[in-house]
Amino acid sequence: MPIGCGLLLVLGCSTAVDGDALADDTSTSTSAAAPTTPWDPCTIPDEAIERAGLNASTKESGIFGRDQNGFKICGWESSPPDDEYFLRIFVGFESLDFVDDPSYFDRLQPVRVGTRDALRYQQLSADASRDCGVAFTAGPELIRATLITSALVQQPSYDPCTELSTVVAALDSELPS
């Protein structure tokens, strides 16, 4: 009987070059498959959106109803009576290097937003006195948030990057970690 048990052990393992036994490759993996679509920021509860100073009734999925370049997108306007800016959140399977592309983004600056280390940026065509963006990663996903001041506002009563950081920090617990 001991010879049969030893034979089973030998058949269930293979030997590496240095003599260590390795598990047979026929075992099944218990790890979950990676998601195929990014997390959808439109799933943030309306109550959280309102607490962050945004108008939940203005929620727009995508840009003109469409996600772009592999990013799930959701946006809201600031709360009345101001209606001064639009906030959009983009989520996609990219690294932080995505915003380190000088053909689209510039003025990169490391910042802290809520509990997260982030990278502040400007899109090349953006006016820094009116618009701002931040990006950070959550697992395999890149989360970008942009604040764009309405064209109807002559002089914003806020600094766009400070306002963006405040809103994103208020939504921090609702975002993937």
Short mmCIF file of C-alpha atoms in Angstrom, two decimals:
data_model
loop_
_atom_site.label_atom_id
_atom_site.label_comp_id
_atom_site.label_asym_id
_atom_site.label_seq_id
_atom_site.Cartn_x
_atom_site.Cartn_y
_atom_site.Cartn_z
CA MET A 1 0.00 0.00 0.00
CA PRO A 2 2.74 2.61 0.70
CA ILE A 3 4.15 2.08 -2.82
CA GLY A 4 0.74 2.91 -4.39
CA CYS A 5 0.41 6.13 -2.37
CA GLY A 6 3.93 7.17 -3.32
CA LEU A 7 3.15 6.48 -6.99
CA LEU A 8 0.02 8.69 -6.78
CA LEU A 9 2.07 11.52 -5.31
CA VAL A 10 4.66 11.25 -8.06
CA LEU A 11 2.03 11.20 -10.80
CA GLY A 12 0.24 14.27 -9.35
CA CYS A 13 3.37 16.44 -9.41
CA SER A 14 6.08 17.35 -11.84
CA THR A 15 9.69 18.01 -10.94
CA ALA A 16 11.37 21.37 -11.56
CA VAL A 17 15.00 21.70 -12.60
CA ASP A 18 16.15 22.41 -9.02
CA GLY A 19 14.22 19.42 -7.69
CA ASP A 20 11.25 21.25 -6.12
CA ALA A 21 7.88 19.64 -6.77
CA LEU A 22 5.38 21.76 -8.69
CA ALA A 23 1.62 21.35 -8.71
CA ASP A 24 0.12 19.70 -11.77
CA ASP A 25 -1.14 22.26 -14.32
CA THR A 26 -4.54 20.54 -14.51
CA SER A 27 -5.82 22.20 -11.30
CA THR A 28 -8.61 24.73 -11.68
CA SER A 29 -8.06 28.41 -10.94
CA THR A 30 -10.14 30.03 -8.20
CA SER A 31 -9.37 33.63 -9.18
CA ALA A 32 -12.24 35.69 -10.57
CA ALA A 33 -12.10 36.83 -14.17
CA ALA A 34 -11.22 40.47 -14.74
CA PRO A 35 -14.21 42.69 -15.56
CA THR A 36 -14.73 43.37 -19.25
CA THR A 37 -16.40 46.76 -18.87
CA PRO A 38 -15.35 49.60 -16.57
CA TRP A 39 -17.33 50.58 -13.50
CA ASP A 40 -20.22 52.88 -14.43
CA PRO A 41 -20.11 56.24 -12.60
CA CYS A 42 -23.83 56.72 -13.33
CA THR A 43 -24.45 54.16 -10.56
CA ILE A 44 -23.45 56.74 -7.92
CA PRO A 45 -26.61 57.24 -5.82
CA ASP A 46 -28.53 60.47 -6.39
CA GLU A 47 -28.28 61.30 -2.66
CA ALA A 48 -24.47 61.28 -2.89
CA ILE A 49 -24.57 63.43 -6.02
CA GLU A 50 -26.79 66.00 -4.25
CA ARG A 51 -24.54 66.00 -1.13
CA ALA A 52 -21.57 66.78 -3.41
CA GLY A 53 -23.34 69.91 -4.68
CA LEU A 54 -24.48 68.50 -8.02
CA ASN A 55 -27.97 68.35 -9.50
CA ALA A 56 -28.92 64.65 -9.73
CA SER A 57 -31.74 65.38 -12.19
CA THR A 58 -29.20 66.55 -14.80
CA LYS A 59 -27.40 63.18 -14.98
CA GLU A 60 -26.15 62.40 -18.48
CA SER A 61 -24.77 58.98 -19.33
CA GLY A 62 -21.92 59.30 -21.83
CA ILE A 63 -21.35 62.39 -23.91
CA PHE A 64 -24.43 62.94 -26.03
CA GLY A 65 -25.53 59.53 -24.75
CA ARG A 66 -22.39 57.62 -25.80
CA ASP A 67 -19.34 56.35 -23.95
CA GLN A 68 -16.06 57.13 -25.68
CA ASN A 69 -12.71 55.42 -26.25
CA GLY A 70 -13.45 52.57 -23.83
CA PHE A 71 -14.45 54.93 -20.99
CA LYS A 72 -17.78 54.77 -19.14
CA ILE A 73 -18.82 58.41 -18.67
CA CYS A 74 -21.38 60.16 -16.51
CA GLY A 75 -21.93 63.87 -15.93
CA TRP A 76 -23.98 66.32 -13.88
CA GLU A 77 -24.47 70.07 -13.63
CA SER A 78 -23.84 71.99 -10.44
CA SER A 79 -26.91 72.59 -8.29
CA PRO A 80 -29.30 75.49 -8.89
CA PRO A 81 -29.48 78.40 -8.66
CA ASP A 82 -25.86 78.63 -9.84
CA ASP A 83 -25.71 76.04 -12.67
CA GLU A 84 -22.16 77.26 -13.14
CA TYR A 85 -20.33 74.12 -14.22
CA PHE A 86 -20.51 70.57 -15.53
CA LEU A 87 -18.74 67.69 -13.82
CA ARG A 88 -17.97 64.50 -15.73
CA ILE A 89 -16.45 61.28 -14.45
CA PHE A 90 -14.68 58.96 -16.91
CA VAL A 91 -13.74 55.37 -15.96
CA GLY A 92 -11.66 53.08 -18.17
CA PHE A 93 -9.02 50.38 -18.14
CA GLU A 94 -5.99 52.65 -18.50
CA SER A 95 -3.01 53.56 -16.35
CA LEU A 96 -2.21 57.02 -15.01
CA ASP A 97 0.15 57.37 -17.99
CA PHE A 98 -2.99 58.06 -20.06
CA VAL A 99 -2.95 61.71 -18.89
CA ASP A 100 0.80 61.98 -19.42
CA ASP A 101 0.18 62.41 -23.15
CA PRO A 102 1.43 65.89 -24.17
CA SER A 103 -0.68 65.84 -27.32
CA TYR A 104 -3.87 66.05 -25.16
CA PHE A 105 -2.92 67.07 -21.60
CA ASP A 106 -0.50 69.44 -19.91
CA ARG A 107 0.23 71.23 -16.62
CA LEU A 108 0.43 67.91 -14.74
CA GLN A 109 0.69 68.30 -10.98
CA PRO A 110 0.54 65.67 -8.21
CA VAL A 111 -2.26 66.47 -5.72
CA ARG A 112 -4.24 64.83 -2.94
CA VAL A 113 -8.00 64.57 -3.56
CA GLY A 114 -9.91 63.21 -0.59
CA THR A 115 -8.10 60.02 0.39
CA ARG A 116 -6.40 59.56 -2.99
CA ASP A 117 -3.15 60.54 -4.61
CA ALA A 118 -4.10 62.06 -7.93
CA LEU A 119 -2.70 63.91 -10.88
CA ARG A 120 -4.18 67.30 -11.76
CA TYR A 121 -4.13 68.16 -15.45
CA GLN A 122 -5.47 70.53 -18.07
CA GLN A 123 -6.61 69.53 -21.50
CA LEU A 124 -4.63 71.46 -24.10
CA SER A 125 -7.64 73.43 -25.29
CA ALA A 126 -8.87 74.20 -21.75
CA ASP A 127 -8.75 77.57 -20.00
CA ALA A 128 -7.21 76.97 -16.55
CA SER A 129 -9.31 79.79 -15.07
CA ARG A 130 -12.49 77.92 -16.06
CA ASP A 131 -11.71 74.19 -16.29
CA CYS A 132 -9.75 71.49 -14.45
CA GLY A 133 -9.19 67.74 -14.43
CA VAL A 134 -7.91 65.15 -11.97
CA ALA A 135 -7.03 61.50 -12.52
CA PHE A 136 -6.24 58.58 -10.22
CA THR A 137 -6.31 54.82 -10.36
CA ALA A 138 -8.52 52.35 -8.53
CA GLY A 139 -7.26 48.83 -9.14
CA PRO A 140 -7.05 48.33 -12.92
CA GLU A 141 -9.21 51.37 -13.66
CA LEU A 142 -8.33 54.98 -14.35
CA ILE A 143 -10.83 57.47 -12.94
CA ARG A 144 -10.80 60.96 -14.44
CA ALA A 145 -13.00 63.79 -13.28
CA THR A 146 -13.34 67.07 -15.17
CA LEU A 147 -14.99 70.34 -14.24
CA ILE A 148 -15.96 72.63 -17.11
CA THR A 149 -17.39 76.06 -16.38
CA SER A 150 -20.54 76.91 -18.32
CA ALA A 151 -20.05 79.29 -21.24
CA LEU A 152 -22.86 81.40 -19.73
CA VAL A 153 -20.72 82.24 -16.68
CA GLN A 154 -18.62 85.36 -17.22
CA GLN A 155 -16.45 85.16 -14.10
CA PRO A 156 -16.54 81.95 -12.05
CA SER A 157 -16.93 82.58 -8.31
CA TYR A 158 -14.64 79.61 -7.60
CA ASP A 159 -11.26 78.22 -8.52
CA PRO A 160 -12.12 75.28 -10.82
CA CYS A 161 -9.41 72.97 -9.44
CA THR A 162 -10.36 73.67 -5.82
CA GLU A 163 -14.04 73.13 -6.62
CA LEU A 164 -13.29 69.91 -8.51
CA SER A 165 -11.22 68.56 -5.61
CA THR A 166 -14.04 69.37 -3.17
CA VAL A 167 -16.68 67.60 -5.26
CA VAL A 168 -14.54 64.52 -5.97
CA ALA A 169 -13.58 64.28 -2.27
CA ALA A 170 -17.30 64.39 -1.38
CA LEU A 171 -17.89 61.45 -3.78
CA ASP A 172 -14.81 59.51 -2.62
CA SER A 173 -16.71 56.81 -0.70
CA GLU A 174 -18.87 56.10 -3.78
CA LEU A 175 -15.90 55.59 -6.13
CA PRO A 176 -14.04 52.28 -6.62
CA SER A 177 -10.98 51.80 -4.43
#
